[in-house]
Coordinates of C-alpha atoms in Angstrom, one line a residue:
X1 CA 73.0 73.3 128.7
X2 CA 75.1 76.4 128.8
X3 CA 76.8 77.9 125.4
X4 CA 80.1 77.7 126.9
X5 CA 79.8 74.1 127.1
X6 CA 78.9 73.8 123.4
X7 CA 81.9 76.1 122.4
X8 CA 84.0 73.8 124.2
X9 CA 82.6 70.9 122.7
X10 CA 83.4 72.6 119.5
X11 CA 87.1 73.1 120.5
X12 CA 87.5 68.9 121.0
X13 CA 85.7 68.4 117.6
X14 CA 87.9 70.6 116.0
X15 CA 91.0 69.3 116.9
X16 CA 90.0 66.1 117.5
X17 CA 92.0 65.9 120.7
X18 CA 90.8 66.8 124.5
X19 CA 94.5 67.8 125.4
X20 CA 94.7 69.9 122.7
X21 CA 91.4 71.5 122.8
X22 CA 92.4 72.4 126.1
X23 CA 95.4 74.2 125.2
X24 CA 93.7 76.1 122.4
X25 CA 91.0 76.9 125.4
X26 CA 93.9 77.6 127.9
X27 CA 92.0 75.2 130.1
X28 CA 93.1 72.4 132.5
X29 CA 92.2 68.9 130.7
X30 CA 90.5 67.6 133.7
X31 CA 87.9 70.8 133.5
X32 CA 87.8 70.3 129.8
X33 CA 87.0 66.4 130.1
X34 CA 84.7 67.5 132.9
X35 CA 82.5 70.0 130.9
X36 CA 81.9 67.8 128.0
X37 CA 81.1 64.8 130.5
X38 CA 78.5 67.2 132.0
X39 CA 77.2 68.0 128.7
X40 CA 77.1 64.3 127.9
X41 CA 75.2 63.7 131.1
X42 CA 72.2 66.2 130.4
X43 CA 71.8 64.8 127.0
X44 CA 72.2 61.5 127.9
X45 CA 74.1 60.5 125.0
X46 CA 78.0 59.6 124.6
X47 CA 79.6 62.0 122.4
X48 CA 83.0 61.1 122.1
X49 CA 84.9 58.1 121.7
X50 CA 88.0 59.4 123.4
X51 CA 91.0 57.1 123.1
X52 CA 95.1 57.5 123.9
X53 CA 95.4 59.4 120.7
X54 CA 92.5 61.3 119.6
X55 CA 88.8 62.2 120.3
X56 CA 86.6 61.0 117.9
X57 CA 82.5 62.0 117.8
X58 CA 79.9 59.1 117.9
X59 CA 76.5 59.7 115.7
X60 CA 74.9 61.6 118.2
X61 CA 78.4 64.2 118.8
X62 CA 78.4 64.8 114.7
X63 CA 74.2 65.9 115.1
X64 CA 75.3 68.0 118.4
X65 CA 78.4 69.4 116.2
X66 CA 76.3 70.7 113.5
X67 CA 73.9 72.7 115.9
X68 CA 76.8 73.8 117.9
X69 CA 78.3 75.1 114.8
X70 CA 75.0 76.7 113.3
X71 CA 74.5 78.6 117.0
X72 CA 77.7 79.6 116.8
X73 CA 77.6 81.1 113.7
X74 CA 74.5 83.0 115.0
X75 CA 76.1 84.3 117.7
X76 CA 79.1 85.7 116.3
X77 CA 76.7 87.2 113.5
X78 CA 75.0 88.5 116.8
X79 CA 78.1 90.7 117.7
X80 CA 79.1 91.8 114.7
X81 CA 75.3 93.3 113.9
X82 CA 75.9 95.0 117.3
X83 CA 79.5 96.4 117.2
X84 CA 78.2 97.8 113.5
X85 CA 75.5 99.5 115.3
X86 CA 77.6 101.2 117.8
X87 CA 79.9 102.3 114.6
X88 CA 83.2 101.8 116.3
X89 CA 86.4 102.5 113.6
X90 CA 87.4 98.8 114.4
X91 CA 86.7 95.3 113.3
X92 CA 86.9 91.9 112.8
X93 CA 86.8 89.4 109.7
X94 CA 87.5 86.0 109.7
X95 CA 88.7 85.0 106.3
X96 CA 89.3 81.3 104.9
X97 CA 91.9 81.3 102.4
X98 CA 93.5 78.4 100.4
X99 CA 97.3 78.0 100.6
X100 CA 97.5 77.9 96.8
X101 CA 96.4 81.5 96.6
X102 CA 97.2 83.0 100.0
X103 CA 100.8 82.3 98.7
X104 CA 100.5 84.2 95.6
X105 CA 98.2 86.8 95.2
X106 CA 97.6 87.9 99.5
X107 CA 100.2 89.0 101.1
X108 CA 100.4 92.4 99.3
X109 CA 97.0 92.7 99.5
X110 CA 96.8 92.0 103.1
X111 CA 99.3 94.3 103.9
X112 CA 98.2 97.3 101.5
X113 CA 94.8 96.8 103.4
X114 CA 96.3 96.7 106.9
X115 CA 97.5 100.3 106.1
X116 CA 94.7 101.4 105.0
X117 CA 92.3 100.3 107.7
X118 CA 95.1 99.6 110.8
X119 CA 92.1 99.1 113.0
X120 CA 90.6 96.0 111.3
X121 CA 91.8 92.8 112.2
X122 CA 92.1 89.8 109.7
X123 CA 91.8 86.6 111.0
X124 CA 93.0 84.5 108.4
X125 CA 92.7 80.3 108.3
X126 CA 93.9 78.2 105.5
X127 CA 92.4 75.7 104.3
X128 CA 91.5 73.4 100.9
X129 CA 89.3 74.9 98.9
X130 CA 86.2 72.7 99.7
X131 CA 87.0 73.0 102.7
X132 CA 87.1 77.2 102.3
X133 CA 83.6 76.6 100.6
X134 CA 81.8 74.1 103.4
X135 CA 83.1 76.7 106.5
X136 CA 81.7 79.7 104.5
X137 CA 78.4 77.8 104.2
X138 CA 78.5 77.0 108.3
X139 CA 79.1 80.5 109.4
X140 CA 83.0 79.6 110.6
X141 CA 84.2 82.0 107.8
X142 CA 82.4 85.5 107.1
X143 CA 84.4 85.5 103.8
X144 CA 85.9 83.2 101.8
X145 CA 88.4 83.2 98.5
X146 CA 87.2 80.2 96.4
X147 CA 87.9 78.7 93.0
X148 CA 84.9 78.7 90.5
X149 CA 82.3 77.5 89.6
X150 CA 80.4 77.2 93.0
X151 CA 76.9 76.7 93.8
X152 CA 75.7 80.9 93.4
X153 CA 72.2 80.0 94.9
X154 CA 74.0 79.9 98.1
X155 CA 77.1 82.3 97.9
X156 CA 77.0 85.6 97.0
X157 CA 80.4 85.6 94.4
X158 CA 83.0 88.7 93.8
X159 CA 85.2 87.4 91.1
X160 CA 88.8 88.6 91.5
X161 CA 91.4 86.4 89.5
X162 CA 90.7 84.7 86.2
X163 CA 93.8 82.7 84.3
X164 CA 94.2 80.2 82.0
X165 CA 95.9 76.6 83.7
X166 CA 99.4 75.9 81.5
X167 CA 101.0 72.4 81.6
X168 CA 104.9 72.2 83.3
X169 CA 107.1 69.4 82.5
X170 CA 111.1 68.8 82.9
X171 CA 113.6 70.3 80.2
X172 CA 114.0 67.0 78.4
X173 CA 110.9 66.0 78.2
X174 CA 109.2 64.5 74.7
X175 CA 107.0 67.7 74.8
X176 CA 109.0 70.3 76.5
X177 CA 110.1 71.9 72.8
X178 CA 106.3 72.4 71.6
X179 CA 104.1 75.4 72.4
X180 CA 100.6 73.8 72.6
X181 CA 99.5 70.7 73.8
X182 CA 96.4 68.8 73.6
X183 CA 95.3 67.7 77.3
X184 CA 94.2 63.9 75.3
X185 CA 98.2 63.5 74.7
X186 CA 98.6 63.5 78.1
X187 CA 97.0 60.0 78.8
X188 CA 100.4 58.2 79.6
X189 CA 101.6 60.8 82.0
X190 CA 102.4 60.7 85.6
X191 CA 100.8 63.5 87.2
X192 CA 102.0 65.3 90.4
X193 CA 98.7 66.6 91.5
X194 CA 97.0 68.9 93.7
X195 CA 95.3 67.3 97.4
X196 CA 92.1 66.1 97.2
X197 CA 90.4 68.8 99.4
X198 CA 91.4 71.5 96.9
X199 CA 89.3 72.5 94.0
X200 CA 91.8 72.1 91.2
X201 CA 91.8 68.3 91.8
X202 CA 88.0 67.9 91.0
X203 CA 88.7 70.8 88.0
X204 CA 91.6 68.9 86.3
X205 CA 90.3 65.1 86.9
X206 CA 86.7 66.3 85.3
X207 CA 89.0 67.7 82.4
X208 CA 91.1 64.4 82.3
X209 CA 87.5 62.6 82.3
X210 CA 86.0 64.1 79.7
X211 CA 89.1 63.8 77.9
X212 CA 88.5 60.2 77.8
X213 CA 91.0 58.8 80.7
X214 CA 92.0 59.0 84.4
X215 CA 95.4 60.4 85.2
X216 CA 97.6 58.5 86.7
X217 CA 98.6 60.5 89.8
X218 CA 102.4 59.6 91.3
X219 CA 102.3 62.2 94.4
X220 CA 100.0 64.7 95.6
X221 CA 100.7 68.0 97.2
X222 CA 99.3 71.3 99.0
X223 CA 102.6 73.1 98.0
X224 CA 102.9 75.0 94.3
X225 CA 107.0 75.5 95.2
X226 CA 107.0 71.5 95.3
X227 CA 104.8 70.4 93.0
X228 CA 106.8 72.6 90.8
X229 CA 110.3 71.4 91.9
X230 CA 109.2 67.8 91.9
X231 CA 108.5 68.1 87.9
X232 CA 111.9 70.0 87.7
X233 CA 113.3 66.4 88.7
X234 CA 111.7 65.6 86.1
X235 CA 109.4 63.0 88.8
X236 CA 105.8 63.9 86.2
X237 CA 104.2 66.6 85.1
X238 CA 102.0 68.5 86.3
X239 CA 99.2 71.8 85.3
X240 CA 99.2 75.0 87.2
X241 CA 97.9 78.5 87.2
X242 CA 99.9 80.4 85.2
X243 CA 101.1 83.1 88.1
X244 CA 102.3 80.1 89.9
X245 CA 104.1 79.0 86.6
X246 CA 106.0 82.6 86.5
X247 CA 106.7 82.0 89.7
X248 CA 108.5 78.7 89.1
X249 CA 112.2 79.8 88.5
X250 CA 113.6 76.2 88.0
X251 CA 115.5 76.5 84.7
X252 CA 114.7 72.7 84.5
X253 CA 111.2 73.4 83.8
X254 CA 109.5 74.4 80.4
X255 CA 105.7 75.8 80.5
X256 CA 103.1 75.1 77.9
X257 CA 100.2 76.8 76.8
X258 CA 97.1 73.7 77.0
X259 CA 94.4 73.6 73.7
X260 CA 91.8 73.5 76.0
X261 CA 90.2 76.8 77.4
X262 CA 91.0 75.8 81.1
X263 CA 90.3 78.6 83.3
X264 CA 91.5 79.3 87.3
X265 CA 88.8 81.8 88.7
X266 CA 88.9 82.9 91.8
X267 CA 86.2 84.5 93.7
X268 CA 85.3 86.4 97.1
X269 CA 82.2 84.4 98.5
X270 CA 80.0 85.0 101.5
X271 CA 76.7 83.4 102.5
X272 CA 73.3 84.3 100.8
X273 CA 71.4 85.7 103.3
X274 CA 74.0 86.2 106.1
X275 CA 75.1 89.7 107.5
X276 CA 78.4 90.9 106.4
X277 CA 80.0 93.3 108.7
X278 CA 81.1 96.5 108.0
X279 CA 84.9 95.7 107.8
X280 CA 83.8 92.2 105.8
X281 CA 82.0 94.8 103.2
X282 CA 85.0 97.2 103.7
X283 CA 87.7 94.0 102.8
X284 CA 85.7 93.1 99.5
X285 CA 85.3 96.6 98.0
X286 CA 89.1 97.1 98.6
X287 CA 90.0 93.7 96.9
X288 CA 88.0 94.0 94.0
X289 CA 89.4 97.7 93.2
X290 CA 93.0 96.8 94.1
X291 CA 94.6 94.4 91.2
X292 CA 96.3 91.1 91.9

């Protein structure tokens, strides 16, 4: 079994798809489907259910896709402990980040960082929150923005945003002329709400819970800017950060404050116990001196 193979393997798991595995690889399918037969061969277990449309892993692929992804991680932490030793004025850091707050808070960031250290690279992948957390956890990600609270036994935590969730509805709305609302008065509501990979869903519907109901959810969304425009069509309502609020420059839409003490914290989190290069150290002094 060579590592090559299992990175390959990796590639199909990923995208769920030989063909494009292959171009990600910038491989020929037949040498793609090829390696992975071999590999199924010498463990003498089928892997993948492969089919017109996708690649999909049997029992024994998930088990080979979680060591594949734990050697993996070990390898790249591998290079990085070396090229740190050899003190080179470059890096690497491979940075999950969820679309919710890339949008608002990172570009500046990323760019006032990119002149400051030209010679770093950031790798950036978006993803859901949960899914941000889980890739931290397998070594995919050296660093990782997430939304609190998070399990601090296994992530080391830098906290760098902290705001208080506001309520938008349309203009004309029965309580688009009051200042506060109680989160209880919102029991007949439609919601538009956030995707269930991000961490705002579980946040909100554990809010809406102990409230004493379950919201009644008419669309869900990855996008702020259409969440937002949604309620300005007055479609629901919906409960948002309150930088994404001043964002929303709909004059359809009215913003108000919530009773409850609902906080949006954010956090830089890496893996207890894993090395963290020198630029991934670099990145997370810089963020939590520079302001969002």
């Amino acid at each position: 079994m060579e590592l090559r193979q299992l990175q390959l393997f990796l590639e199909v798991a990923k995208h769920k798809s030989i063909t494009k595995a292959a171009e990600s690889m910038h491989l020929s399918q037949p040498a793609l489907s090829k390696s992975i037969k071999a590999l199924e061969d010498e463990l003498g277990m089928k892997l993948i259910i492969r089919t017109n449309k996708t690649s999909d892993l049997t029992d024994a692929g998930r088990i080979v896709l979680e060591y594949s992804q734990k050697m993996a991680a070990v390898l790249n932490e591998m290079k990085t402990t070396l090229n740190d030793i050899t003190n080179l004025s470059m890096g690497q850091i491979d940075i999950g980040l969820p679309p919710f707050i890339g949008s608002l808070f990172f570009p500046r960031v990323m760019a006032k960082f990119h002149h400051a250290f030209p010679n770093i690279e950031l790798n950036i992948t978006e993803y859901g929150g949960a899914r941000v957390v889980k890739s931290v956890e397998e070594g995919e990600f050296e660093l990782g923005v997430a939304v609190l609270p998070i399990d601090e036994q296994q992530f080391d935590v830098y906290p760098i945003v902290e705001e208080e969730m506001k309520l938008l509805v349309y203009k004309d709305h029965p309580l688009a002329t009051r200042n506060v609302v109680d989160i209880k008065e919102l029991k007949d509501e439609e919601f538009i709400f956030y995707h269930e990979e991000f961490a705002l869903n579980k946040i909100m519907r554990n809010q809406f819970i102990a409230a004493g109901f379950e919201p009644k959810i008419l669309f869900q969304s990855s996008q702020w800017d259409l969440m937002t425009e949604m309620v300005a069509a007055n479609l629901g309502v919906t409960i948002l950060p309150d930088s994404i609020c001043n964002r929303a420059f709909n004059t359809d839409l009215r913003v108000i404050d919530l009773k409850e003490d609902i906080l949006w914290r954010l956090a830089v989190i890496t893996k207890q116990g894993r090395y963290i290069s020198n630029a991934g150290r670099t990145f997370i002094d810089f963020i939590l001196k520079e302001p969002l």
